[in-house]
Coordinates of C-alpha atoms and ligand atoms in Angstrom, one line a residue:
Chain A
X1061 CA 0.0 0.0 0.0
X1062 CA 1.4 3.4 -0.9
X1063 CA 1.6 5.9 2.0
X1064 CA -1.6 7.7 2.7
X1065 CA -1.8 11.4 2.0
X1066 CA -4.0 11.8 5.1
X1067 CA -2.0 12.3 8.3
X1068 CA -4.8 10.8 10.4
X1069 CA -4.8 7.6 8.4
X1070 CA -1.0 7.4 8.6
X1071 CA -1.2 7.6 12.4
X1072 CA -3.9 4.9 12.5
X1073 CA -1.5 2.4 11.1
X1074 CA -3.9 0.4 9.0
X1075 CA -1.6 -2.5 8.3
X1076 CA -1.4 -3.3 12.0
X1077 CA -5.2 -3.4 12.4
X1078 CA -6.8 -6.8 12.6
X1079 CA -8.2 -8.5 9.4
X1080 CA -11.9 -8.1 9.1
X1081 CA -13.9 -10.9 10.7
X1082 CA -17.0 -9.5 9.0
X1083 CA -20.0 -7.8 10.6
X1084 CA -22.5 -10.1 12.2
X1085 CA -26.2 -9.7 11.6
X1086 CA -27.7 -7.1 13.9
X1087 CA -24.3 -5.6 14.7
X1088 CA -25.6 -2.3 13.5
X1089 CA -28.5 -2.6 15.9
X1090 CA -32.2 -2.3 15.0
X1091 CA -33.9 0.5 13.2
X1092 CA -36.0 3.4 14.4
X1093 CA -38.4 5.4 12.3
X1094 CA -37.8 9.1 12.6
X1095 CA -40.6 11.7 12.5
X1096 CA -39.7 15.4 12.0
X1097 CA -41.6 18.4 13.2
X1098 CA -40.8 21.8 11.7
X1099 CA -42.8 24.0 14.0
X1100 CA -44.6 23.7 17.3
X1101 CA -48.0 22.2 16.8
X1102 CA -47.4 20.9 13.3
X1103 CA -47.7 17.2 12.6
X1104 CA -44.6 15.1 12.9
X1105 CA -43.7 13.7 9.5
X1106 CA -41.9 10.5 8.7
X1107 CA -38.5 11.3 7.2
X1108 CA -36.5 8.1 7.4
X1109 CA -34.8 5.6 9.6
X1110 CA -31.7 5.4 11.8
X1111 CA -29.9 2.4 13.2
X1112 CA -29.6 2.6 17.0
X1113 CA -29.2 0.5 20.1
X1114 CA -31.9 2.4 22.1
X1115 CA -34.3 5.4 21.8
X1116 CA -31.9 7.9 23.3
X1117 CA -29.2 7.2 20.8
X1118 CA -31.8 7.0 18.0
X1119 CA -32.6 10.6 18.8
X1120 CA -28.9 11.6 18.9
X1121 CA -28.4 10.1 15.4
X1122 CA -31.6 11.5 14.1
X1123 CA -30.6 15.0 15.1
X1124 CA -27.5 14.7 13.0
X1125 CA -29.2 13.1 10.1
X1126 CA -32.5 14.8 9.9
X1127 CA -32.1 18.0 11.9
X1128 CA -28.8 19.4 10.7
X1129 CA -30.1 21.7 7.9
X1130 CA -33.8 22.2 7.6
X1131 CA -35.8 23.9 10.4
X1132 CA -36.5 21.5 13.2
X1133 CA -38.2 22.0 16.5
X1134 CA -38.7 18.3 17.5
X1135 CA -38.1 14.7 16.5
X1136 CA -39.8 11.5 17.4
X1137 CA -38.1 8.1 17.3
X1138 CA -40.2 5.0 17.2
X1139 CA -38.7 1.5 17.0
X1140 CA -39.6 0.2 13.6
X1141 CA -40.9 -3.1 15.0
X1142 CA -43.4 -1.2 17.2
X1143 CA -45.2 0.2 14.2
X1144 CA -48.4 -1.6 13.3
X1145 CA -49.7 -1.2 9.8
X1146 CA -52.1 -2.5 7.3
X1147 CA -50.7 -4.2 4.2
X1148 CA -50.9 -2.2 1.1
X1149 CA -52.3 -5.1 -0.8
X1150 CA -55.4 -4.7 1.3
X1151 CA -55.9 -1.1 0.2
X1152 CA -59.4 -1.9 -1.1
X1153 CA -60.7 -2.0 2.5
X1154 CA -60.5 1.8 2.4
X1155 CA -62.7 2.1 -0.7
X1156 CA -66.4 2.7 0.1
X1157 CA -69.5 3.7 -1.9
X1158 CA -68.6 6.2 -4.6
X1159 CA -71.2 8.7 -3.3
X1160 CA -70.1 9.8 0.1
X1161 CA -72.1 13.1 0.3
X1162 CA -73.8 11.8 3.4
X1163 CA -70.3 12.5 5.0
X1164 CA -70.2 16.1 3.7
X1165 CA -71.8 19.3 4.9
X1166 CA -72.8 19.9 1.3
X1167 CA -74.8 16.7 1.4
X1168 CA -77.4 18.5 3.5
X1169 CA -79.2 21.3 1.6
X1170 CA -81.2 22.6 4.5
X1171 CA -81.7 26.1 3.1
X1172 CA -83.5 24.7 0.0
X1173 CA -86.0 22.9 2.2
X1174 CA -86.6 26.0 4.4
X1175 CA -87.1 28.2 1.3
X1176 CA -89.6 25.7 -0.1
X1177 CA -91.4 25.7 3.3
X1178 CA -91.5 29.5 3.4
X1179 CA -92.7 29.7 -0.2
X1180 CA -95.5 27.2 0.5
X1181 CA -96.6 29.2 3.6
X1182 CA -96.8 32.4 1.6
X1183 CA -98.9 30.6 -1.1
X1184 CA -101.2 29.3 1.5
X1185 CA -101.7 32.6 3.1
X1186 CA -102.3 34.2 -0.3
X1187 CA -104.9 31.6 -1.2
X1188 CA -106.7 32.2 2.2
X1189 CA -106.8 36.0 1.7
Chain B
X1372 CA -21.6 13.8 -4.3
X1373 CA -21.5 11.0 -5.7
X1374 CA -24.0 9.6 -8.1
X1375 CA -22.5 6.3 -8.8
X1376 CA -22.9 6.9 -12.5
X1377 CA -21.4 3.6 -13.6
X1378 CA -22.9 0.5 -12.2
X1379 CA -20.6 -2.5 -12.3
X1380 CA -22.5 -5.3 -14.1
X1381 CA -23.2 -8.5 -12.3
X1382 CA -21.5 -11.8 -13.1
X1383 CA -22.9 -13.3 -16.2
X1384 CA -24.2 -16.4 -14.5
X1385 CA -26.1 -14.5 -11.8
X1386 CA -27.6 -12.1 -14.4
X1387 CA -28.7 -15.0 -16.6
X1388 CA -30.3 -16.8 -13.7
X1389 CA -32.3 -13.8 -12.5
X1390 CA -33.2 -12.8 -16.0
X1391 CA -34.5 -16.2 -16.9
X1392 CA -36.7 -16.5 -13.9
X1393 CA -40.2 -16.9 -15.0
X1394 CA -42.5 -14.2 -13.6
X1395 CA -46.2 -14.4 -13.4
X1396 CA -47.2 -12.8 -16.7
X1397 CA -50.3 -11.1 -15.3
X1398 CA -48.4 -9.5 -12.4
X1399 CA -45.5 -8.5 -14.7
X1400 CA -47.9 -6.8 -17.1
X1401 CA -49.6 -4.9 -14.3
X1402 CA -46.2 -3.9 -12.9
X1403 CA -45.0 -2.6 -16.2
X1404 CA -48.2 -0.7 -16.8
X1405 CA -47.9 1.0 -13.4
X1406 CA -44.3 2.1 -14.3
X1407 CA -45.5 3.3 -17.8
X1408 CA -48.2 5.4 -16.0
X1409 CA -45.5 7.1 -14.0
X1410 CA -46.4 5.4 -10.7
X1411 CA -43.8 4.7 -8.1
X1412 CA -43.1 1.1 -6.9
X1413 CA -43.1 0.9 -3.1
X1414 CA -41.3 -1.7 -0.9
X1415 CA -44.2 -4.0 -0.3
X1416 CA -45.4 -4.0 -3.9
X1417 CA -45.0 -7.0 -6.1
X1418 CA -41.9 -6.6 -8.3
X1419 CA -39.9 -9.0 -10.5
X1420 CA -36.9 -10.6 -8.9
X1421 CA -34.7 -9.1 -11.6
X1422 CA -36.0 -5.6 -10.8
X1423 CA -35.3 -6.0 -7.1
X1424 CA -31.8 -7.4 -7.8
X1425 CA -30.8 -4.6 -10.2
X1426 CA -32.1 -1.9 -7.9
X1427 CA -30.4 -3.3 -4.9
X1428 CA -27.0 -3.4 -6.7
X1429 CA -27.5 0.1 -8.0
X1430 CA -28.6 1.7 -4.7
X1431 CA -26.0 -0.3 -2.7
X1432 CA -23.1 0.8 -5.0
X1433 CA -24.3 4.4 -4.8
X1434 CA -24.3 4.2 -1.0
X1435 CA -20.8 2.8 -1.0
X1436 CA -19.6 5.6 -3.3
X1437 CA -20.9 8.2 -0.8
X1438 CA -19.1 6.6 2.1
X1439 CA -15.8 6.0 0.3
X1440 CA -16.1 9.4 -1.4
X1441 CA -15.8 11.0 2.0
X1442 CA -12.3 9.7 2.3
X1443 CA -10.3 11.6 -0.4
X1444 CA -12.0 14.8 0.6
X1445 CA -11.6 14.1 4.3
X1446 CA -7.9 14.0 3.7
X1447 CA -7.9 17.8 3.4
X1448 CA -10.1 18.7 6.4
X1449 CA -7.1 19.2 8.6
X1450 CA -5.3 21.4 6.1
X1451 CA -8.1 23.5 4.6
X1452 CA -6.7 27.0 3.8
X1453 CA -9.2 29.1 5.7
X1454 CA -11.7 28.5 8.5
X1455 CA -14.6 29.1 6.2
X1456 CA -13.3 26.5 3.7
X1457 CA -12.8 24.1 6.5
X1458 CA -16.3 24.6 7.8
X1459 CA -17.7 24.1 4.3
X1460 CA -15.6 20.9 3.7
X1461 CA -16.6 19.4 7.1
X1462 CA -20.3 20.1 6.3
X1463 CA -20.0 18.6 2.8
X1464 CA -18.2 15.5 4.0
X1465 CA -20.8 15.0 6.7
X1466 CA -23.5 15.4 4.0
X1467 CA -21.8 12.7 1.9
X1468 CA -21.8 10.2 4.9
X1469 CA -25.5 11.2 5.4
X1470 CA -26.2 10.4 1.8
X1471 CA -24.6 7.0 2.3
X1472 CA -26.9 6.5 5.2
X1473 CA -30.0 7.5 3.3
X1474 CA -29.1 5.2 0.4
X1475 CA -28.3 2.2 2.6
X1476 CA -31.8 2.8 4.2
X1477 CA -33.4 2.8 0.7
X1478 CA -31.5 -0.4 -0.1
X1479 CA -32.6 -2.0 3.1
X1480 CA -36.3 -1.7 2.1
X1481 CA -35.4 -4.2 -0.6
X1482 CA -34.4 -6.8 2.0
X1483 CA -30.6 -6.7 2.3
X1484 CA -29.2 -5.8 5.7
X1485 CA -26.8 -2.9 6.1
X1486 CA -24.3 -5.3 7.7
X1487 CA -24.4 -7.5 4.6
X1488 CA -23.8 -4.5 2.4
X1489 CA -20.8 -3.3 4.4
X1490 CA -19.4 -6.8 4.4
X1491 CA -19.7 -6.9 0.6
X1492 CA -18.0 -3.5 0.4
X1493 CA -15.0 -4.5 2.6
X1494 CA -14.5 -7.9 0.9
X1495 CA -14.4 -6.2 -2.5
X1496 CA -17.5 -8.1 -3.8
X1497 CA -19.5 -4.9 -4.1
X1498 CA -18.1 -1.9 -6.1
X1499 CA -18.1 1.8 -5.7
X1500 CA -17.4 4.7 -8.0
X1501 CA -13.9 4.4 -9.4
X1502 CA -13.1 8.0 -9.1
X1503 CA -12.4 7.7 -5.4
X1504 CA -9.6 5.3 -6.1
X1505 CA -7.5 8.3 -7.2
X1506 CA -5.6 10.4 -4.7
X1507 CA -6.4 14.0 -3.7
X1508 CA -2.9 15.4 -3.8
X1509 CA -3.4 19.1 -3.2
X1510 CA -6.0 21.6 -2.0
X1511 CA -6.8 22.2 -5.7
X1512 CA -7.9 18.6 -6.0
X1513 CA -10.6 19.4 -3.4
X1514 CA -11.8 22.3 -5.5
X1515 CA -11.9 20.1 -8.6
X1516 CA -13.7 17.3 -6.8
X1517 CA -16.2 19.6 -5.1
X1518 CA -16.9 21.3 -8.5
X1519 CA -16.7 18.6 -11.1
X1520 CA -17.3 15.3 -9.4
X1521 CA -20.3 16.7 -7.6
X1522 CA -21.5 18.2 -10.9
X1523 CA -21.2 14.8 -12.5
X1524 CA -23.1 13.3 -9.5
X1525 CA -25.9 15.8 -9.9
X1526 CA -26.3 15.0 -13.6
X1527 CA -26.6 11.3 -12.6
X1528 CA -28.8 11.8 -9.5
X1529 CA -31.2 14.1 -11.2
X1530 CA -31.8 11.5 -13.9
X1531 CA -32.2 8.7 -11.3
X1532 CA -34.6 10.7 -9.2
X1533 CA -37.1 10.3 -11.9
X1534 CA -36.8 6.5 -11.7
X1535 CA -39.5 4.1 -10.6
X1536 CA -38.5 3.0 -7.1
X1537 CA -40.1 5.3 -4.5
X1538 CA -37.7 5.1 -1.6
X1539 CA -34.7 5.7 -3.9
X1540 CA -36.4 8.7 -5.5
X1541 CA -37.2 10.2 -2.2
X1542 CA -33.6 9.7 -0.9
X1543 CA -32.3 11.3 -4.1
X1544 CA -34.6 14.3 -3.7
X1545 CA -33.0 15.2 -0.4
X1546 CA -29.5 14.3 -1.7
X1547 CA -29.9 16.6 -4.8
X1548 CA -30.9 19.5 -2.5
X1549 CA -27.7 19.1 -0.6
X1550 CA -25.6 18.6 -3.7
X1551 CA -26.4 22.1 -4.9
X1552 CA -24.5 23.4 -1.9
X1553 CA -21.6 21.0 -2.6
X1554 CA -21.4 22.1 -6.2
X1555 CA -21.5 25.8 -5.3
X1556 CA -18.9 25.6 -2.6
X1557 CA -16.7 23.6 -4.9
X1558 CA -17.2 26.1 -7.8
X1559 CA -16.4 28.9 -5.3
X1560 CA -13.1 27.2 -4.2
X1561 CA -12.3 26.5 -7.9
X1562 CA -12.9 30.1 -9.0
X1563 CA -10.8 31.4 -6.0
X1564 CA -7.8 29.5 -7.3
X1565 CA -8.5 30.4 -11.0
X1566 CA -8.6 34.1 -10.3
X1567 CA -5.7 33.9 -7.9
X1568 CA -1.9 34.1 -8.2
X1569 CA 0.0 32.4 -11.0
X1570 CA 1.0 29.7 -8.5
X1571 CA -2.6 29.1 -7.5
X1572 CA -3.6 28.8 -11.2
X1573 CA -0.8 26.4 -11.9
X1574 CA -1.9 24.3 -8.9
X1575 CA -5.5 24.3 -10.2
X1576 CA -4.4 23.4 -13.8
X1577 CA -2.3 20.5 -12.5
X1578 CA -5.3 19.2 -10.5
X1579 CA -7.6 19.6 -13.6
X1580 CA -5.1 17.7 -15.8
X1581 CA -5.0 14.8 -13.4
X1582 CA -8.8 14.6 -12.7
X1583 CA -10.0 15.0 -16.2
X1584 CA -8.1 12.1 -17.6
X1585 CA -9.0 9.4 -16.7
X1586 CA -11.3 9.7 -13.7
X1587 CA -13.7 12.3 -14.8
X1588 CA -14.0 10.9 -18.3
X1589 CA -14.5 7.5 -16.7
X1590 CA -17.1 8.7 -14.3
X1591 CA -20.2 7.8 -16.3
X1592 CA -18.8 4.5 -17.6
X1593 CA -18.2 3.3 -21.1
X1594 CA -20.8 3.9 -23.8
X1595 CA -23.6 1.4 -23.2
X1596 CA -24.0 -1.5 -25.5
X1597 CA -27.6 -1.5 -26.4
X1598 CA -28.9 -4.9 -25.4
X1599 CA -32.3 -6.4 -24.6
X1600 CA -31.1 -6.1 -21.0
X1601 CA -30.4 -2.4 -20.9
X1602 CA -33.6 -1.9 -22.9
X1603 CA -35.5 -3.6 -20.1
X1604 CA -33.8 -1.6 -17.3
X1605 CA -34.8 1.5 -19.1
X1606 CA -38.4 0.4 -19.5
X1607 CA -38.5 -0.4 -15.8
X1608 CA -37.0 3.0 -15.1
X1609 CA -34.1 1.6 -13.2
X1610 CA -31.6 3.1 -15.7
X1611 CA -32.8 6.6 -16.7
X1612 CA -30.2 7.7 -19.2
X1613 CA -27.4 6.1 -21.1
X1614 CA -23.9 6.7 -19.9
X1615 CA -23.1 8.7 -23.0
X1616 CA -26.1 10.9 -22.6
X1617 CA -25.1 11.8 -19.1
X1618 CA -21.5 12.4 -20.2
X1619 CA -22.6 14.7 -23.0
X1620 CA -24.9 16.5 -20.5
X1621 CA -22.0 17.0 -18.1
X1622 CA -19.6 18.3 -20.7
X1623 CA -22.1 20.6 -22.2
X1624 CA -22.9 22.2 -18.8
X1625 CA -19.4 22.4 -17.3
X1626 CA -16.7 22.5 -19.9
X1627 CA -17.6 26.1 -20.9
X1628 CA -17.4 27.1 -17.2
X1629 CA -13.8 25.8 -17.1
X1630 CA -12.8 27.5 -20.3
X1631 CA -14.4 30.7 -19.3
X1632 CA -11.7 31.1 -16.6
X1633 CA -8.9 30.4 -19.1
X1634 CA -8.2 27.0 -17.7
X1635 CA -7.6 24.1 -20.1
X1636 CA -8.5 20.5 -20.2
X1637 CA -5.9 17.9 -21.3
X1638 CA -7.8 16.8 -24.4
X1639 CA -6.9 18.6 -27.7
X1640 CA -9.8 16.8 -29.4
X1641 CA -12.4 18.2 -27.0
X1642 CA -14.8 20.4 -29.0
X1643 CA -18.5 20.8 -29.7
X1644 CA -19.7 20.0 -33.2
X1645 CA -21.9 23.0 -33.6
X1646 CA -23.8 21.3 -36.4
X1647 CA -24.9 18.3 -34.4
X1648 CA -24.6 19.7 -30.9
X1649 CA -22.5 16.7 -29.9
X1650 CA -19.3 17.0 -28.0
X1651 CA -16.3 15.2 -29.5
X1652 CA -13.5 14.0 -27.2
X1653 CA -10.7 11.5 -27.0
X1654 CA -11.8 8.1 -25.6
X1655 CA -10.2 7.5 -22.2
X1656 CA -8.3 4.3 -21.6
X1657 CA -11.2 1.9 -20.8
X1658 CA -8.7 -0.9 -19.9
X1659 CA -7.5 1.2 -17.0
X1660 CA -11.1 1.7 -16.0
X1661 CA -11.7 -2.0 -15.6
X1662 CA -8.3 -2.6 -13.9
X1663 CA -9.2 0.0 -11.3
X1664 CA -12.7 -1.3 -10.7
X1665 CA -11.3 -4.7 -10.1
X1666 CA -9.0 -3.5 -7.4
X1667 CA -5.8 -2.2 -9.1
X1668 CA -6.1 1.5 -8.6
X1669 CA -3.8 3.8 -6.7
X1670 CA -6.0 4.0 -3.6
X1671 CA -8.3 0.9 -3.7
X1672 CA -6.4 -0.8 -0.9
X1673 CA -6.2 2.2 1.4
X1674 CA -9.9 3.0 0.9
X1675 CA -11.1 -0.4 1.9
X1676 CA -8.5 -0.7 4.7
X1677 CA -9.8 2.5 6.2
X1678 CA -13.4 1.2 6.0
X1679 CA -12.4 -2.1 7.6
X1680 CA -10.4 -0.3 10.3
X1681 CA -13.4 1.8 11.2
X1682 CA -15.7 -1.3 11.5
X1683 CA -13.2 -3.4 13.4
X1684 CA -12.3 -0.6 15.9
X1685 CA -15.8 0.5 16.4
X1686 CA -17.1 -3.0 17.2
X1687 CA -16.4 -2.8 21.0
X1688 CA -18.5 0.4 21.2
X1689 CA -21.4 -1.2 19.3
X1690 CA -21.3 -4.3 21.4
X1691 CA -21.2 -2.4 24.6
X1692 CA -24.4 -0.6 23.6
X1693 CA -26.1 -3.6 22.2
X1694 CA -29.7 -4.2 23.4
X1695 CA -30.0 -8.0 23.8
X1696 CA -33.7 -8.1 23.0
X1697 CA -33.7 -6.1 19.8
X1698 CA -36.0 -7.2 17.0
X1699 CA -34.7 -7.1 13.4
X1700 CA -37.0 -6.1 10.6
X1701 CA -37.0 -4.7 7.1
X1702 CA -38.0 -1.0 7.5
X1703 CA -41.4 -0.1 6.0
X1704 CA -40.1 2.9 4.0
Ligands
FE2_779 FE1 -21.8 15.8 -2.9
FE2_780 FE1 -23.4 12.8 -2.1

């Protein structure tokens, strides 16, 4: 190996370091999903994962990775295995009848009914007179 | 940085096996229709084995390139010429490591663990961008890398960000945002030397000469051979532009910026054919390209040794912190 141009690497003496025994599964710990909040009161939004041994360090890593540039007031870390979710292949469970106006304010034309009532009243009075 | 513009092809046998795997024709047709409609494929969607394999290779190699790419630049952190340049370089190198992290995460959604990816990097099984197997000899090299290598990466990453795999596209969106800072600070350092003293200009010219040929001209890889295979990768929006298209795009955008400052590039044949709009240039030595990819470059050994050193010497810390009841899973997104 030619001598490194990096003084820190020269000091590390790479040749003397042990040969790699390879990383074991899980050696980089488990993953935490990170949720980012950009102002007080705003919803936390999923931004990615970090690998960490515990929630405290997950937050430390998340601060570096997801809070170092854009505006951040808070982060949540949730162990990935603690997230419960539907399968996307079951998406059809969310589809309902096409006409959902019974769920909307606009589905209740109250004023129309009142106007008809008032009109009919007036007609009736007029016919009595 | 560091769009890993050139993706080392797989062994012929593995490629044949995956490509010949019979996929359910109905599912395959629906998958291709979704991509044609511009929809993104998400981790728990059905996908052909070949699609998963190619994406994983691509994202993994891109991640390795970010991590290894931090090394030649890191070389100059202790010797940056001013405090402001040092702050910029530290911030950039941290971003690059962050890019590696984002990309490993995207690759993990396809089912390969980060440990397995790092093992494949250290053993030499998995590749990374060749350009980082060349040494950064002077501060001017850092200016040239920050300007031109990041510019090349942006060309590549902007193309890939329009690809079909959701998690990769989202990672690239954030990465491209940070790359614009990398490019600008690199250009700024480049211009500072170019408009400086004769000694500074000479230093910059020397760095340009070394980085143009071969590493920069190798960056996007050899012109693709048009095969059924590349045609399929393009239809699946895994590969978004040909190597030559990206190289032309890069030259078109950045060569004029170099010439404007009175700097030269070590290729007398480099010129734009005004009639066709195509840039002509001398083909770099592609044998050297393959030699370096296969381990025989100036810095390959050092780069991997540093990576191995970091993993080996960090192990006791990771073990001390280990939670014995952790549960492993493929992240959802
Ligand atoms: Fe960059
Ligand atoms: Fe990068």
